[in-house]
Amino acid sequence: DVKVTQSSRYLVKRTGEKVFLECVQDMDHENMFWYRQDPGLGLRLIYFSYDVKMKEKGDIPEGYSVSREKKERFSLILESASTNQTSMYLCASSLPWTGNGYTFGSGTRLTVV
Amino acid sequence: SQQGEEDPQALSIQEGENATMNCSYKTSINNLQWYRQNSGRGLVHLILIRSNEREKHSGRLRVTLDTSKKSSSLLITASRAADTASYFCATAVTYNQGGKLIFGQGTELSVKP
């Protein structure tokens, strides 16, 4: 069964910590995405990547960075975690064309205290 | 920026009834997709409709698209308690490599036994 795996379901971090969220897909997909989901705001795109070592800013990249050293792995980095980054983080992957839909991971619920 | 707006935000029905959710968007699109999210989990792709299609069916799902009104609807027939979830529409402006989906804020569906 093809899938997108996010390393943690729940995570609690302290303000100011550097936080790494990992996402791995086994479908050989070119595209990978990081979204955050907040009540009333829906899904907002943070960063995406079309290929290894390539990245593009989404709608809300401030406070985040990403790394894609291998095709199957896309990491989201919170350089210095803040309480307003408490959220559900969703990783997704897809083939290059939008007509194939996205495959999502189960999400990481991050709490910054 | 949120392309899709969904209506209603929440819907509560009895098992066996039909559920209709609507999505409106602002710009021309290549395709529109619907996703389902069970509580606290990732999104699952349900169905895709292309801009040159007006209606599509998949099992108990029926999707319509009216490009002149920039709107789509998702109908779930003969609903079951297991259909309880949030439903999101997502629009793709282009089909080409580099295209990405923009998600609406979702409709929360509750199906009571």
Tab-separated table of C-alpha atoms in Angstrom, chain B residues 15-108:
chain	number	residue	atom	x	y	z
B	15	GLU	CA	-28.184	8.312	8.258
B	16	GLY	CA	-29.783	7.542	4.896
B	17	GLU	CA	-30.213	11.186	3.903
B	18	ASN	CA	-28.243	12.860	1.148
B	19	ALA	CA	-25.518	15.393	1.938
B	20	THR	CA	-24.670	18.259	-0.394
B	21	MET	CA	-21.614	20.461	-0.015
B	22	ASN	CA	-20.746	23.417	-2.204
B	23	CYS	CA	-17.477	24.992	-3.231
B	24	SER	CA	-16.937	28.333	-4.940
B	25	TYR	CA	-13.668	29.562	-6.379
B	26	LYS	CA	-12.327	32.773	-7.880
B	27	THR	CA	-10.065	32.086	-10.873
B	28	SER	CA	-10.213	29.832	-13.915
B	29	ILE	CA	-9.152	26.283	-13.152
B	30	ASN	CA	-7.843	23.185	-14.889
B	31	ASN	CA	-9.439	20.760	-12.449
B	32	LEU	CA	-11.176	20.593	-9.088
B	33	GLN	CA	-10.759	17.834	-6.542
B	34	TRP	CA	-12.556	16.751	-3.402
B	35	TYR	CA	-10.854	15.301	-0.359
B	36	ARG	CA	-12.072	13.779	2.867
B	37	GLN	CA	-10.449	14.089	6.291
B	38	ASN	CA	-11.366	11.939	9.266
B	39	SER	CA	-10.873	13.637	12.593
B	40	GLY	CA	-7.208	14.315	13.332
B	41	ARG	CA	-5.932	12.453	10.276
B	42	GLY	CA	-4.601	13.272	6.812
B	43	LEU	CA	-6.711	13.996	3.765
B	44	VAL	CA	-7.802	11.304	1.323
B	45	HIS	CA	-8.438	12.020	-2.350
B	46	LEU	CA	-12.036	11.246	-3.347
B	47	ILE	CA	-12.712	12.444	-6.860
B	48	LEU	CA	-11.446	14.815	-9.548
B	49	ILE	CA	-13.408	16.708	-12.165
B	50	ARG	CA	-11.774	18.489	-15.085
B	51	SER	CA	-12.797	21.913	-16.298
B	52	ASN	CA	-14.366	20.462	-19.468
B	53	GLU	CA	-16.555	18.048	-17.461
B	54	ARG	CA	-19.892	18.948	-15.907
B	55	GLU	CA	-20.632	15.889	-13.787
B	56	LYS	CA	-18.801	12.875	-12.451
B	57	HIS	CA	-19.808	9.880	-10.349
B	58	SER	CA	-17.911	7.529	-8.095
B	59	GLY	CA	-19.944	5.076	-6.037
B	60	ARG	CA	-22.215	7.156	-3.797
B	61	LEU	CA	-20.423	10.381	-4.745
B	62	ARG	CA	-21.608	12.778	-7.394
B	63	VAL	CA	-19.654	15.900	-8.271
B	64	THR	CA	-20.859	18.719	-10.493
B	65	LEU	CA	-18.897	21.631	-11.882
B	66	ASP	CA	-20.266	24.899	-13.250
B	67	THR	CA	-17.358	26.884	-14.640
B	68	SER	CA	-19.596	29.826	-15.562
B	69	LYS	CA	-20.519	30.231	-11.895
B	70	LYS	CA	-17.118	29.067	-10.655
B	71	SER	CA	-18.725	26.552	-8.361
B	72	SER	CA	-18.836	22.840	-7.632
B	73	SER	CA	-20.946	20.608	-5.478
B	74	LEU	CA	-20.334	17.249	-3.858
B	75	LEU	CA	-23.343	15.040	-3.216
B	76	ILE	CA	-23.095	11.993	-0.980
B	77	THR	CA	-26.149	9.803	-1.396
B	78	ALA	CA	-27.610	7.487	1.248
B	79	SER	CA	-25.169	8.730	3.868
B	80	ARG	CA	-23.767	6.480	6.599
B	81	ALA	CA	-22.356	7.253	10.030
B	82	ALA	CA	-18.933	6.360	8.607
B	83	ASP	CA	-19.225	9.333	6.219
B	84	THR	CA	-18.771	11.655	9.213
B	85	ALA	CA	-15.674	13.687	8.326
B	86	SER	CA	-14.542	17.029	6.939
B	87	TYR	CA	-14.691	17.491	3.183
B	88	PHE	CA	-12.424	19.857	1.273
B	89	CYS	CA	-12.446	21.083	-2.268
B	90	ALA	CA	-9.137	21.900	-3.937
B	91	THR	CA	-8.561	23.730	-7.189
B	92	ALA	CA	-5.705	23.492	-9.664
B	93	VAL	CA	-5.148	26.486	-11.884
B	94	THR	CA	-2.896	24.553	-14.248
B	95	TYR	CA	-2.286	20.920	-15.127
B	96	ASN	CA	1.369	21.372	-15.923
B	97	GLN	CA	4.365	20.489	-13.858
B	98	GLY	CA	4.611	23.024	-11.116
B	99	GLY	CA	0.898	23.295	-10.665
B	100	LYS	CA	-0.340	23.038	-7.132
B	101	LEU	CA	-3.640	22.691	-5.361
B	102	ILE	CA	-5.305	25.386	-3.300
B	103	PHE	CA	-7.629	24.081	-0.626
B	104	GLY	CA	-10.844	25.520	0.756
B	105	GLN	CA	-11.660	25.657	4.445
B	106	GLY	CA	-13.800	22.554	4.421
B	107	THR	CA	-17.291	21.414	5.365
B	108	GLU	CA	-17.682	19.392	8.535
